[in-house]
């Protein structure tokens, strides 16, 4: 069965810390995505990667960066965490045959709290 | 402005009953529309996807319809089960020169009770 695995389900960090969220997929997908999900708002795309070392900004990239050193792994980095980055973060992937922004498989999310 | 609006925001029904969730969108130009189911504490799972030429798509007890003229979609759940309790999210993809973009609805929270 296909799987997108996010390293932590829950994470608590302090303001100003550098935070790493990790995501691994086992489907050999070229495309990977990071979203955040907040109550009353739809999922919003932070960053998108269509190949190793390739990335594109999504709708809300400010305060975030990403790393894709290996095909199966896509990391989201909060350079200096702030309280307004408290949210649910979802990783997703899709195959290159649909090189677009339609994720096929989602991870179960990381609920991040910044204190 | 590209928007996806879902109604109702929340819904409670008795097990075994049917229900219909609505999705209205202003996204243009339209590429496709997808319904996701998101269980509490889990990631979204795709239920159906419909392109412009498709007006109905089924997945078990889930049936989605699309009226591209009125820009409306519905998700009908037949003979509901407790496991149908979840958030249902409508997502519309639009064509852009720089790669297609998605607009997500905020979801309908469904609770199925005994």
mmCIF file with all atom_site columns, C-alpha atoms in Angstrom:
data_model
loop_
_atom_site.group_PDB
_atom_site.id
_atom_site.type_symbol
_atom_site.label_atom_id
_atom_site.label_alt_id
_atom_site.label_comp_id
_atom_site.label_asym_id
_atom_site.label_entity_id
_atom_site.label_seq_id
_atom_site.pdbx_PDB_ins_code
_atom_site.Cartn_x
_atom_site.Cartn_y
_atom_site.Cartn_z
_atom_site.occupancy
_atom_site.B_iso_or_equiv
_atom_site.pdbx_formal_charge
_atom_site.auth_seq_id
_atom_site.auth_comp_id
_atom_site.auth_asym_id
_atom_site.auth_atom_id
_atom_site.pdbx_PDB_model_num
ATOM 1   C CA . UNK A 1 1   ? 0.000   0.000  0.000   1.00 0.00 ? 1   UNK A CA 1
ATOM 2   C CA . UNK A 1 2   ? 1.268   3.469  -0.806  1.00 0.00 ? 2   UNK A CA 1
ATOM 3   C CA . UNK A 1 3   ? 2.513   5.520  2.069   1.00 0.00 ? 3   UNK A CA 1
ATOM 4   C CA . UNK A 1 4   ? 3.461   9.084  2.922   1.00 0.00 ? 4   UNK A CA 1
ATOM 5   C CA . UNK A 1 5   ? 5.026   9.212  6.371   1.00 0.00 ? 5   UNK A CA 1
ATOM 6   C CA . UNK A 1 6   ? 5.508   12.339 8.430   1.00 0.00 ? 6   UNK A CA 1
ATOM 7   C CA . UNK A 1 7   ? 8.096   11.956 11.164  1.00 0.00 ? 7   UNK A CA 1
ATOM 8   C CA . UNK A 1 8   ? 6.088   13.484 14.017  1.00 0.00 ? 8   UNK A CA 1
ATOM 9   C CA . UNK A 1 9   ? 2.359   13.541 14.744  1.00 0.00 ? 9   UNK A CA 1
ATOM 10  C CA . UNK A 1 10  ? 2.708   16.218 17.420  1.00 0.00 ? 10  UNK A CA 1
ATOM 11  C CA . UNK A 1 11  ? 5.479   18.739 17.982  1.00 0.00 ? 11  UNK A CA 1
ATOM 12  C CA . UNK A 1 12  ? 5.882   21.573 20.476  1.00 0.00 ? 12  UNK A CA 1
ATOM 13  C CA . UNK A 1 13  ? 8.582   24.194 19.906  1.00 0.00 ? 13  UNK A CA 1
ATOM 14  C CA . UNK A 1 14  ? 9.450   27.639 21.214  1.00 0.00 ? 14  UNK A CA 1
ATOM 15  C CA . UNK A 1 15  ? 9.373   30.969 19.427  1.00 0.00 ? 15  UNK A CA 1
ATOM 16  C CA . UNK A 1 16  ? 12.593  31.613 17.529  1.00 0.00 ? 16  UNK A CA 1
ATOM 17  C CA . UNK A 1 17  ? 13.609  27.963 17.234  1.00 0.00 ? 17  UNK A CA 1
ATOM 18  C CA . UNK A 1 18  ? 14.543  26.427 13.910  1.00 0.00 ? 18  UNK A CA 1
ATOM 19  C CA . UNK A 1 19  ? 12.060  23.639 13.240  1.00 0.00 ? 19  UNK A CA 1
ATOM 20  C CA . UNK A 1 20  ? 12.354  20.734 10.807  1.00 0.00 ? 20  UNK A CA 1
ATOM 21  C CA . UNK A 1 21  ? 9.352   18.732 9.607   1.00 0.00 ? 21  UNK A CA 1
ATOM 22  C CA . UNK A 1 22  ? 10.219  15.582 7.695   1.00 0.00 ? 22  UNK A CA 1
ATOM 23  C CA . UNK A 1 23  ? 8.227   13.669 5.121   1.00 0.00 ? 23  UNK A CA 1
ATOM 24  C CA . UNK A 1 24  ? 9.070   10.420 3.339   1.00 0.00 ? 24  UNK A CA 1
ATOM 25  C CA . UNK A 1 25  ? 7.143   8.687  0.537   1.00 0.00 ? 25  UNK A CA 1
ATOM 26  C CA . UNK A 1 26  ? 7.665   5.136  -0.711  1.00 0.00 ? 26  UNK A CA 1
ATOM 27  C CA . UNK A 1 27  ? 5.944   5.446  -4.092  1.00 0.00 ? 27  UNK A CA 1
ATOM 28  C CA . UNK A 1 28  ? 8.873   6.826  -6.117  1.00 0.00 ? 28  UNK A CA 1
ATOM 29  C CA . UNK A 1 29  ? 6.801   9.959  -6.800  1.00 0.00 ? 29  UNK A CA 1
ATOM 30  C CA . UNK A 1 30  ? 8.478   12.929 -8.408  1.00 0.00 ? 30  UNK A CA 1
ATOM 31  C CA . UNK A 1 31  ? 6.158   15.580 -6.937  1.00 0.00 ? 31  UNK A CA 1
ATOM 32  C CA . UNK A 1 32  ? 5.944   16.410 -3.263  1.00 0.00 ? 32  UNK A CA 1
ATOM 33  C CA . UNK A 1 33  ? 4.006   19.128 -1.460  1.00 0.00 ? 33  UNK A CA 1
ATOM 34  C CA . UNK A 1 34  ? 3.761   20.850 1.903   1.00 0.00 ? 34  UNK A CA 1
ATOM 35  C CA . UNK A 1 35  ? 0.435   22.327 3.032   1.00 0.00 ? 35  UNK A CA 1
ATOM 36  C CA . UNK A 1 36  ? -0.830  23.875 6.208   1.00 0.00 ? 36  UNK A CA 1
ATOM 37  C CA . UNK A 1 37  ? -4.390  23.440 7.433   1.00 0.00 ? 37  UNK A CA 1
ATOM 38  C CA . UNK A 1 38  ? -6.061  25.880 9.798   1.00 0.00 ? 38  UNK A CA 1
ATOM 39  C CA . UNK A 1 39  ? -9.639  25.929 11.153  1.00 0.00 ? 39  UNK A CA 1
ATOM 40  C CA . UNK A 1 40  ? -11.988 27.850 8.866   1.00 0.00 ? 40  UNK A CA 1
ATOM 41  C CA . UNK A 1 41  ? -9.418  27.964 6.066   1.00 0.00 ? 41  UNK A CA 1
ATOM 42  C CA . UNK A 1 42  ? -8.844  25.495 3.278   1.00 0.00 ? 42  UNK A CA 1
ATOM 43  C CA . UNK A 1 43  ? -5.521  23.760 2.826   1.00 0.00 ? 43  UNK A CA 1
ATOM 44  C CA . UNK A 1 44  ? -2.911  26.239 1.654   1.00 0.00 ? 44  UNK A CA 1
ATOM 45  C CA . UNK A 1 45  ? 0.146   25.298 -0.347  1.00 0.00 ? 45  UNK A CA 1
ATOM 46  C CA . UNK A 1 46  ? 3.468   26.336 1.195   1.00 0.00 ? 46  UNK A CA 1
ATOM 47  C CA . UNK A 1 47  ? 5.977   24.753 -1.192  1.00 0.00 ? 47  UNK A CA 1
ATOM 48  C CA . UNK A 1 48  ? 6.031   22.276 -4.049  1.00 0.00 ? 48  UNK A CA 1
ATOM 49  C CA . UNK A 1 49  ? 8.910   20.174 -5.406  1.00 0.00 ? 49  UNK A CA 1
ATOM 50  C CA . UNK A 1 50  ? 8.798   18.396 -8.766  1.00 0.00 ? 50  UNK A CA 1
ATOM 51  C CA . UNK A 1 51  ? 12.258  16.827 -8.622  1.00 0.00 ? 51  UNK A CA 1
ATOM 52  C CA . UNK A 1 52  ? 15.315  16.435 -6.427  1.00 0.00 ? 52  UNK A CA 1
ATOM 53  C CA . UNK A 1 53  ? 16.731  19.840 -5.527  1.00 0.00 ? 53  UNK A CA 1
ATOM 54  C CA . UNK A 1 54  ? 13.859  21.574 -7.377  1.00 0.00 ? 54  UNK A CA 1
ATOM 55  C CA . UNK A 1 55  ? 11.271  23.656 -5.560  1.00 0.00 ? 55  UNK A CA 1
ATOM 56  C CA . UNK A 1 56  ? 8.583   26.204 -6.247  1.00 0.00 ? 56  UNK A CA 1
ATOM 57  C CA . UNK A 1 57  ? 6.898   28.610 -3.873  1.00 0.00 ? 57  UNK A CA 1
ATOM 58  C CA . UNK A 1 58  ? 3.276   28.001 -3.139  1.00 0.00 ? 58  UNK A CA 1
ATOM 59  C CA . UNK A 1 59  ? 0.708   30.483 -1.921  1.00 0.00 ? 59  UNK A CA 1
ATOM 60  C CA . UNK A 1 60  ? 2.182   31.142 1.548   1.00 0.00 ? 60  UNK A CA 1
ATOM 61  C CA . UNK A 1 61  ? 5.968   30.524 1.514   1.00 0.00 ? 61  UNK A CA 1
ATOM 62  C CA . UNK A 1 62  ? 6.940   33.384 3.850   1.00 0.00 ? 62  UNK A CA 1
ATOM 63  C CA . UNK A 1 63  ? 8.778   32.152 6.928   1.00 0.00 ? 63  UNK A CA 1
ATOM 64  C CA . UNK A 1 64  ? 9.369   28.692 5.451   1.00 0.00 ? 64  UNK A CA 1
ATOM 65  C CA . UNK A 1 65  ? 11.991  26.954 3.361   1.00 0.00 ? 65  UNK A CA 1
ATOM 66  C CA . UNK A 1 66  ? 12.261  23.408 2.022   1.00 0.00 ? 66  UNK A CA 1
ATOM 67  C CA . UNK A 1 67  ? 14.886  20.824 1.167   1.00 0.00 ? 67  UNK A CA 1
ATOM 68  C CA . UNK A 1 68  ? 14.680  17.928 -1.314  1.00 0.00 ? 68  UNK A CA 1
ATOM 69  C CA . UNK A 1 69  ? 18.064  16.180 -1.357  1.00 0.00 ? 69  UNK A CA 1
ATOM 70  C CA . UNK A 1 70  ? 16.625  12.749 -2.108  1.00 0.00 ? 70  UNK A CA 1
ATOM 71  C CA . UNK A 1 71  ? 13.596  11.824 -4.187  1.00 0.00 ? 71  UNK A CA 1
ATOM 72  C CA . UNK A 1 72  ? 11.765  10.165 -1.329  1.00 0.00 ? 72  UNK A CA 1
ATOM 73  C CA . UNK A 1 73  ? 12.275  12.876 1.278   1.00 0.00 ? 73  UNK A CA 1
ATOM 74  C CA . UNK A 1 74  ? 10.918  16.422 1.470   1.00 0.00 ? 74  UNK A CA 1
ATOM 75  C CA . UNK A 1 75  ? 11.665  18.588 4.477   1.00 0.00 ? 75  UNK A CA 1
ATOM 76  C CA . UNK A 1 76  ? 9.888   21.748 5.602   1.00 0.00 ? 76  UNK A CA 1
ATOM 77  C CA . UNK A 1 77  ? 11.966  24.200 7.625   1.00 0.00 ? 77  UNK A CA 1
ATOM 78  C CA . UNK A 1 78  ? 10.702  26.992 9.837   1.00 0.00 ? 78  UNK A CA 1
ATOM 79  C CA . UNK A 1 79  ? 13.740  29.254 9.999   1.00 0.00 ? 79  UNK A CA 1
ATOM 80  C CA . UNK A 1 80  ? 12.637  31.103 13.147  1.00 0.00 ? 80  UNK A CA 1
ATOM 81  C CA . UNK A 1 81  ? 9.366   29.743 14.463  1.00 0.00 ? 81  UNK A CA 1
ATOM 82  C CA . UNK A 1 82  ? 6.619   32.181 15.383  1.00 0.00 ? 82  UNK A CA 1
ATOM 83  C CA . UNK A 1 83  ? 3.306   31.645 17.136  1.00 0.00 ? 83  UNK A CA 1
ATOM 84  C CA . UNK A 1 84  ? 1.351   32.279 13.923  1.00 0.00 ? 84  UNK A CA 1
ATOM 85  C CA . UNK A 1 85  ? 2.961   29.151 12.499  1.00 0.00 ? 85  UNK A CA 1
ATOM 86  C CA . UNK A 1 86  ? 1.061   26.986 14.954  1.00 0.00 ? 86  UNK A CA 1
ATOM 87  C CA . UNK A 1 87  ? -0.919  24.746 12.628  1.00 0.00 ? 87  UNK A CA 1
ATOM 88  C CA . UNK A 1 88  ? -1.466  21.301 11.154  1.00 0.00 ? 88  UNK A CA 1
ATOM 89  C CA . UNK A 1 89  ? 1.107   20.579 8.449   1.00 0.00 ? 89  UNK A CA 1
ATOM 90  C CA . UNK A 1 90  ? 0.342   18.050 5.724   1.00 0.00 ? 90  UNK A CA 1
ATOM 91  C CA . UNK A 1 91  ? 2.781   16.507 3.289   1.00 0.00 ? 91  UNK A CA 1
ATOM 92  C CA . UNK A 1 92  ? 1.583   14.992 -0.001  1.00 0.00 ? 92  UNK A CA 1
ATOM 93  C CA . UNK A 1 93  ? 2.988   13.407 -3.148  1.00 0.00 ? 93  UNK A CA 1
ATOM 94  C CA . UNK A 1 94  ? 1.980   12.644 -6.729  1.00 0.00 ? 94  UNK A CA 1
ATOM 95  C CA . UNK A 1 95  ? 3.519   11.019 -9.793  1.00 0.00 ? 95  UNK A CA 1
ATOM 96  C CA . UNK A 1 96  ? 5.176   12.964 -12.604 1.00 0.00 ? 96  UNK A CA 1
ATOM 97  C CA . UNK A 1 97  ? 2.551   11.820 -15.095 1.00 0.00 ? 97  UNK A CA 1
ATOM 98  C CA . UNK A 1 98  ? 0.466   14.547 -13.520 1.00 0.00 ? 98  UNK A CA 1
ATOM 99  C CA . UNK A 1 99  ? 3.074   17.245 -13.215 1.00 0.00 ? 99  UNK A CA 1
ATOM 100 C CA . UNK A 1 100 ? 0.683   19.687 -11.687 1.00 0.00 ? 100 UNK A CA 1
ATOM 101 C CA . UNK A 1 101 ? -0.454  20.693 -8.268  1.00 0.00 ? 101 UNK A CA 1
ATOM 102 C CA . UNK A 1 102 ? -2.896  17.853 -7.653  1.00 0.00 ? 102 UNK A CA 1
ATOM 103 C CA . UNK A 1 103 ? -1.573  15.790 -4.720  1.00 0.00 ? 103 UNK A CA 1
ATOM 104 C CA . UNK A 1 104 ? -2.579  12.150 -4.795  1.00 0.00 ? 104 UNK A CA 1
ATOM 105 C CA . UNK A 1 105 ? -1.535  10.862 -1.403  1.00 0.00 ? 105 UNK A CA 1
ATOM 106 C CA . UNK A 1 106 ? -1.365  12.705 1.884   1.00 0.00 ? 106 UNK A CA 1
ATOM 107 C CA . UNK A 1 107 ? 0.464   11.939 5.109   1.00 0.00 ? 107 UNK A CA 1
ATOM 108 C CA . UNK A 1 108 ? -1.421  12.026 8.408   1.00 0.00 ? 108 UNK A CA 1
ATOM 109 C CA . UNK A 1 109 ? -0.100  15.432 9.364   1.00 0.00 ? 109 UNK A CA 1
ATOM 110 C CA . UNK A 1 110 ? 2.077   17.008 12.017  1.00 0.00 ? 110 UNK A CA 1
ATOM 111 C CA . UNK A 1 111 ? 0.298   19.187 14.555  1.00 0.00 ? 111 UNK A CA 1
ATOM 112 C CA . UNK A 1 112 ? 2.840   21.854 15.423  1.00 0.00 ? 112 UNK A CA 1
ATOM 113 C CA . UNK A 1 113 ? 2.471   24.187 18.390  1.00 0.00 ? 113 UNK A CA 1
ATOM 114 C CA . UNK A 1 114 ? 4.777   27.173 18.795  1.00 0.00 ? 114 UNK A CA 1
ATOM 115 C CA . UNK A 1 115 ? 4.854   28.560 22.337  1.00 0.00 ? 115 UNK A CA 1
ATOM 116 C CA . UNK B 2 1   ? -11.650 35.788 -7.232  1.00 0.00 ? 1   UNK B CA 1
ATOM 117 C CA . UNK B 2 2   ? -11.162 32.024 -7.238  1.00 0.00 ? 2   UNK B CA 1
ATOM 118 C CA . UNK B 2 3   ? -13.186 30.549 -4.390  1.00 0.00 ? 3   UNK B CA 1
ATOM 119 C CA . UNK B 2 4   ? -14.701 27.256 -3.296  1.00 0.00 ? 4   UNK B CA 1
ATOM 120 C CA . UNK B 2 5   ? -17.603 27.376 -0.852  1.00 0.00 ? 5   UNK B CA 1
ATOM 121 C CA . UNK B 2 6   ? -19.029 24.335 0.846   1.00 0.00 ? 6   UNK B CA 1
ATOM 122 C CA . UNK B 2 7   ? -22.323 23.880 2.658   1.00 0.00 ? 7   UNK B CA 1
ATOM 123 C CA . UNK B 2 8   ? -23.409 23.052 5.183   1.00 0.00 ? 8   UNK B CA 1
ATOM 124 C CA . UNK B 2 9   ? -20.453 23.768 7.437   1.00 0.00 ? 9   UNK B CA 1
ATOM 125 C CA . UNK B 2 10  ? -21.493 20.840 9.642   1.00 0.00 ? 10  UNK B CA 1
ATOM 126 C CA . UNK B 2 11  ? -24.128 18.149 9.584   1.00 0.00 ? 11  UNK B CA 1
ATOM 127 C CA . UNK B 2 12  ? -25.402 15.467 11.948  1.00 0.00 ? 12  UNK B CA 1
ATOM 128 C CA . UNK B 2 13  ? -27.382 12.524 10.594  1.00 0.00 ? 13  UNK B CA 1
ATOM 129 C CA . UNK B 2 14  ? -28.570 9.156  11.869  1.00 0.00 ? 14  UNK B CA 1
ATOM 130 C CA . UNK B 2 15  ? -26.882 5.983  10.747  1.00 0.00 ? 15  UNK B CA 1
ATOM 131 C CA . UNK B 2 16  ? -28.525 4.546  7.654   1.00 0.00 ? 16  UNK B CA 1
ATOM 132 C CA . UNK B 2 17  ? -29.776 7.884  6.354   1.00 0.00 ? 17  UNK B CA 1
ATOM 133 C CA . UNK B 2 18  ? -28.647 9.557  3.144   1.00 0.00 ? 18  UNK B CA 1
ATOM 134 C CA . UNK B 2 19  ? -27.144 13.015 2.909   1.00 0.00 ? 19  UNK B CA 1
ATOM 135 C CA . UNK B 2 20  ? -25.921 15.477 0.299   1.00 0.00 ? 20  UNK B CA 1
ATOM 136 C CA . UNK B 2 21  ? -23.051 17.927 0.642   1.00 0.00 ? 21  UNK B CA 1
ATOM 137 C CA . UNK B 2 22  ? -22.734 20.965 -1.605  1.00 0.00 ? 22  UNK B CA 1
ATOM 138 C CA . UNK B 2 23  ? -19.804 22.702 -3.269  1.00 0.00 ? 23  UNK B CA 1
ATOM 139 C CA . UNK B 2 24  ? -20.065 25.949 -5.247  1.00 0.00 ? 24  UNK B CA 1
ATOM 140 C CA . UNK B 2 25  ? -17.034 27.392 -6.979  1.00 0.00 ? 25  UNK B CA 1
ATOM 141 C CA . UNK B 2 26  ? -15.987 30.455 -8.919  1.00 0.00 ? 26  UNK B CA 1
ATOM 142 C CA . UNK B 2 27  ? -12.667 28.980 -10.061 1.00 0.00 ? 27  UNK B CA 1
ATOM 143 C CA . UNK B 2 28  ? -11.836 29.615 -13.708 1.00 0.00 ? 28  UNK B CA 1
ATOM 144 C CA . UNK B 2 29  ? -10.672 28.262 -16.078 1.00 0.00 ? 29  UNK B CA 1
ATOM 145 C CA . UNK B 2 30  ? -11.815 24.933 -14.699 1.00 0.00 ? 30  UNK B CA 1
ATOM 146 C CA . UNK B 2 31  ? -9.715  21.779 -14.991 1.00 0.00 ? 31  UNK B CA 1
ATOM 147 C CA . UNK B 2 32  ? -11.190 19.267 -12.567 1.00 0.00 ? 32  UNK B CA 1
ATOM 148 C CA . UNK B 2 33  ? -12.953 18.878 -9.230  1.00 0.00 ? 33  UNK B CA 1
ATOM 149 C CA . UNK B 2 34  ? -12.092 16.395 -6.511  1.00 0.00 ? 34  UNK B CA 1
ATOM 150 C CA . UNK B 2 35  ? -13.758 15.362 -3.274  1.00 0.00 ? 35  UNK B CA 1
ATOM 151 C CA . UNK B 2 36  ? -11.606 14.260 -0.347  1.00 0.00 ? 36  UNK B CA 1
ATOM 152 C CA . UNK B 2 37  ? -12.543 12.585 2.926   1.00 0.00 ? 37  UNK B CA 1
ATOM 153 C CA . UNK B 2 38  ? -10.492 13.517 5.965   1.00 0.00 ? 38  UNK B CA 1
ATOM 154 C CA . UNK B 2 39  ? -10.887 11.488 9.138   1.00 0.00 ? 39  UNK B CA 1
ATOM 155 C CA . UNK B 2 40  ? -10.018 13.209 12.405  1.00 0.00 ? 40  UNK B CA 1
ATOM 156 C CA . UNK B 2 41  ? -6.261  13.176 12.902  1.00 0.00 ? 41  UNK B CA 1
ATOM 157 C CA . UNK B 2 42  ? -5.572  11.788 9.447   1.00 0.00 ? 42  UNK B CA 1
ATOM 158 C CA . UNK B 2 43  ? -4.641  13.169 6.048   1.00 0.00 ? 43  UNK B CA 1
ATOM 159 C CA . UNK B 2 44  ? -7.233  13.650 3.283   1.00 0.00 ? 44  UNK B CA 1
ATOM 160 C CA . UNK B 2 45  ? -8.044  10.682 1.058   1.00 0.00 ? 45  UNK B CA 1
ATOM 161 C CA . UNK B 2 46  ? -9.343  11.185 -2.470  1.00 0.00 ? 46  UNK B CA 1
ATOM 162 C CA . UNK B 2 47  ? -12.897 9.932  -3.118  1.00 0.00 ? 47  UNK B CA 1
ATOM 163 C CA . UNK B 2 48  ? -13.646 11.076 -6.666  1.00 0.00 ? 48  UNK B CA 1
ATOM 164 C CA . UNK B 2 49  ? -12.267 13.285 -9.408  1.00 0.00 ? 49  UNK B CA 1
ATOM 165 C CA . UNK B 2 50  ? -14.324 14.760 -12.254 1.00 0.00 ? 50  UNK B CA 1
ATOM 166 C CA . UNK B 2 51  ? -13.272 16.645 -15.365 1.00 0.00 ? 51  UNK B CA 1
ATOM 167 C CA . UNK B 2 52  ? -15.364 19.158 -17.289 1.00 0.00 ? 52  UNK B CA 1
ATOM 168 C CA . UNK B 2 53  ? -17.085 16.490 -19.402 1.00 0.00 ? 53  UNK B CA 1
ATOM 169 C CA . UNK B 2 54  ? -18.072 14.245 -16.502 1.00 0.00 ? 54  UNK B CA 1
ATOM 170 C CA . UNK B 2 55  ? -21.253 14.981 -14.582 1.00 0.00 ? 55  UNK B CA 1
ATOM 171 C CA . UNK B 2 56  ? -21.319 12.036 -12.194 1.00 0.00 ? 56  UNK B CA 1
ATOM 172 C CA . UNK B 2 57  ? -18.805 9.720  -10.579 1.00 0.00 ? 57  UNK B CA 1
ATOM 173 C CA . UNK B 2 58  ? -19.369 7.005  -7.992  1.00 0.00 ? 58  UNK B CA 1
ATOM 174 C CA . UNK B 2 59  ? -17.134 5.344  -5.431  1.00 0.00 ? 59  UNK B CA 1
ATOM 175 C CA . UNK B 2 60  ? -19.104 2.794  -3.479  1.00 0.00 ? 60  UNK B CA 1
ATOM 176 C CA . UNK B 2 61  ? -21.742 4.610  -1.412  1.00 0.00 ? 61  UNK B CA 1
ATOM 177 C CA . UNK B 2 62  ? -20.340 7.983  -2.485  1.00 0.00 ? 62  UNK B CA 1
ATOM 178 C CA . UNK B 2 63  ? -21.681 9.652  -5.642  1.00 0.00 ? 63  UNK B CA 1
ATOM 179 C CA . UNK B 2 64  ? -20.400 13.008 -6.829  1.00 0.00 ? 64  UNK B CA 1
ATOM 180 C CA . UNK B 2 65  ? -22.141 15.174 -9.399  1.00 0.00 ? 65  UNK B CA 1
ATOM 181 C CA . UNK B 2 66  ? -20.849 18.144 -11.339 1.00 0.00 ? 66  UNK B CA 1
ATOM 182 C CA . UNK B 2 67  ? -22.720 20.901 -13.167 1.00 0.00 ? 67  UNK B CA 1
ATOM 183 C CA . UNK B 2 68  ? -20.009 22.891 -14.908 1.00 0.00 ? 68  UNK B CA 1
ATOM 184 C CA . UNK B 2 69  ? -22.538 25.410 -16.224 1.00 0.00 ? 69  UNK B CA 1
ATOM 185 C CA . UNK B 2 70  ? -23.724 26.471 -12.776 1.00 0.00 ? 70  UNK B CA 1
ATOM 186 C CA . UNK B 2 71  ? -20.345 25.690 -11.175 1.00 0.00 ? 71  UNK B CA 1
ATOM 187 C CA . UNK B 2 72  ? -21.847 23.406 -8.587  1.00 0.00 ? 72  UNK B CA 1
ATOM 188 C CA . UNK B 2 73  ? -20.960 19.977 -7.305  1.00 0.00 ? 73  UNK B CA 1
ATOM 189 C CA . UNK B 2 74  ? -22.553 17.707 -4.757  1.00 0.00 ? 74  UNK B CA 1
ATOM 190 C CA . UNK B 2 75  ? -21.455 14.630 -2.861  1.00 0.00 ? 75  UNK B CA 1
ATOM 191 C CA . UNK B 2 76  ? -24.232 12.203 -2.009  1.00 0.00 ? 76  UNK B CA 1
ATOM 192 C CA . UNK B 2 77  ? -23.675 9.577  0.676   1.00 0.00 ? 77  UNK B CA 1
ATOM 193 C CA . UNK B 2 78  ? -26.053 6.643  0.668   1.00 0.00 ? 78  UNK B CA 1
ATOM 194 C CA . UNK B 2 79  ? -26.959 4.527  3.709   1.00 0.00 ? 79  UNK B CA 1
ATOM 195 C CA . UNK B 2 80  ? -24.533 6.348  5.981   1.00 0.00 ? 80  UNK B CA 1
ATOM 196 C CA . UNK B 2 81  ? -22.308 4.466  8.423   1.00 0.00 ? 81  UNK B CA 1
ATOM 197 C CA . UNK B 2 82  ? -20.554 5.584  11.586  1.00 0.00 ? 82  UNK B CA 1
ATOM 198 C CA . UNK B 2 83  ? -17.270 5.426  9.683   1.00 0.00 ? 83  UNK B CA 1
ATOM 199 C CA . UNK B 2 84  ? -18.524 8.156  7.343   1.00 0.00 ? 84  UNK B CA 1
ATOM 200 C CA . UNK B 2 85  ? -18.024 10.658 10.183  1.00 0.00 ? 85  UNK B CA 1
ATOM 201 C CA . UNK B 2 86  ? -15.321 12.923 8.798   1.00 0.00 ? 86  UNK B CA 1
ATOM 202 C CA . UNK B 2 87  ? -14.638 16.218 7.075   1.00 0.00 ? 87  UNK B CA 1
ATOM 203 C CA . UNK B 2 88  ? -15.402 16.267 3.332   1.00 0.00 ? 88  UNK B CA 1
ATOM 204 C CA . UNK B 2 89  ? -13.335 18.681 1.295   1.00 0.00 ? 89  UNK B CA 1
ATOM 205 C CA . UNK B 2 90  ? -14.077 19.934 -2.213  1.00 0.00 ? 90  UNK B CA 1
ATOM 206 C CA . UNK B 2 91  ? -11.047 20.952 -4.293  1.00 0.00 ? 91  UNK B CA 1
ATOM 207 C CA . UNK B 2 92  ? -11.107 22.664 -7.685  1.00 0.00 ? 92  UNK B CA 1
ATOM 208 C CA . UNK B 2 93  ? -8.120  22.744 -10.004 1.00 0.00 ? 93  UNK B CA 1
ATOM 209 C CA . UNK B 2 94  ? -7.755  25.572 -12.484 1.00 0.00 ? 94  UNK B CA 1
ATOM 210 C CA . UNK B 2 95  ? -5.550  25.901 -15.505 1.00 0.00 ? 95  UNK B CA 1
ATOM 211 C CA . UNK B 2 96  ? -2.797  28.489 -15.378 1.00 0.00 ? 96  UNK B CA 1
ATOM 212 C CA . UNK B 2 97  ? 0.156   29.253 -17.600 1.00 0.00 ? 97  UNK B CA 1
ATOM 213 C CA . UNK B 2 98  ? 2.581   28.501 -14.802 1.00 0.00 ? 98  UNK B CA 1
ATOM 214 C CA . UNK B 2 99  ? 1.169   25.137 -13.745 1.00 0.00 ? 99  UNK B CA 1
ATOM 215 C CA . UNK B 2 100 ? -2.280  24.242 -12.512 1.00 0.00 ? 100 UNK B CA 1
ATOM 216 C CA . UNK B 2 101 ? -3.401  25.577 -9.176  1.00 0.00 ? 101 UNK B CA 1
ATOM 217 C CA . UNK B 2 102 ? -5.728  24.171 -6.555  1.00 0.00 ? 102 UNK B CA 1
ATOM 218 C CA . UNK B 2 103 ? -8.336  25.960 -4.497  1.00 0.00 ? 103 UNK B CA 1
ATOM 219 C CA . UNK B 2 104 ? -9.552  24.079 -1.424  1.00 0.00 ? 104 UNK B CA 1
ATOM 220 C CA . UNK B 2 105 ? -12.916 24.451 0.264   1.00 0.00 ? 105 UNK B CA 1
ATOM 221 C CA . UNK B 2 106 ? -13.032 24.622 4.056   1.00 0.00 ? 106 UNK B CA 1
ATOM 222 C CA . UNK B 2 107 ? -14.919 21.342 4.295   1.00 0.00 ? 107 UNK B CA 1
ATOM 223 C CA . UNK B 2 108 ? -18.203 19.994 5.649   1.00 0.00 ? 108 UNK B CA 1
ATOM 224 C CA . UNK B 2 109 ? -17.929 18.254 9.006   1.00 0.00 ? 109 UNK B CA 1
ATOM 225 C CA . UNK B 2 110 ? -20.236 15.220 8.970   1.00 0.00 ? 110 UNK B CA 1
ATOM 226 C CA . UNK B 2 111 ? -21.174 13.286 12.073  1.00 0.00 ? 111 UNK B CA 1
ATOM 227 C CA . UNK B 2 112 ? -23.132 10.053 11.816  1.00 0.00 ? 112 UNK B CA 1
ATOM 228 C CA . UNK B 2 113 ? -24.864 8.986  15.013  1.00 0.00 ? 113 UNK B CA 1
ATOM 229 C CA . UNK B 2 114 ? -26.681 5.862  16.177  1.00 0.00 ? 114 UNK B CA 1
#
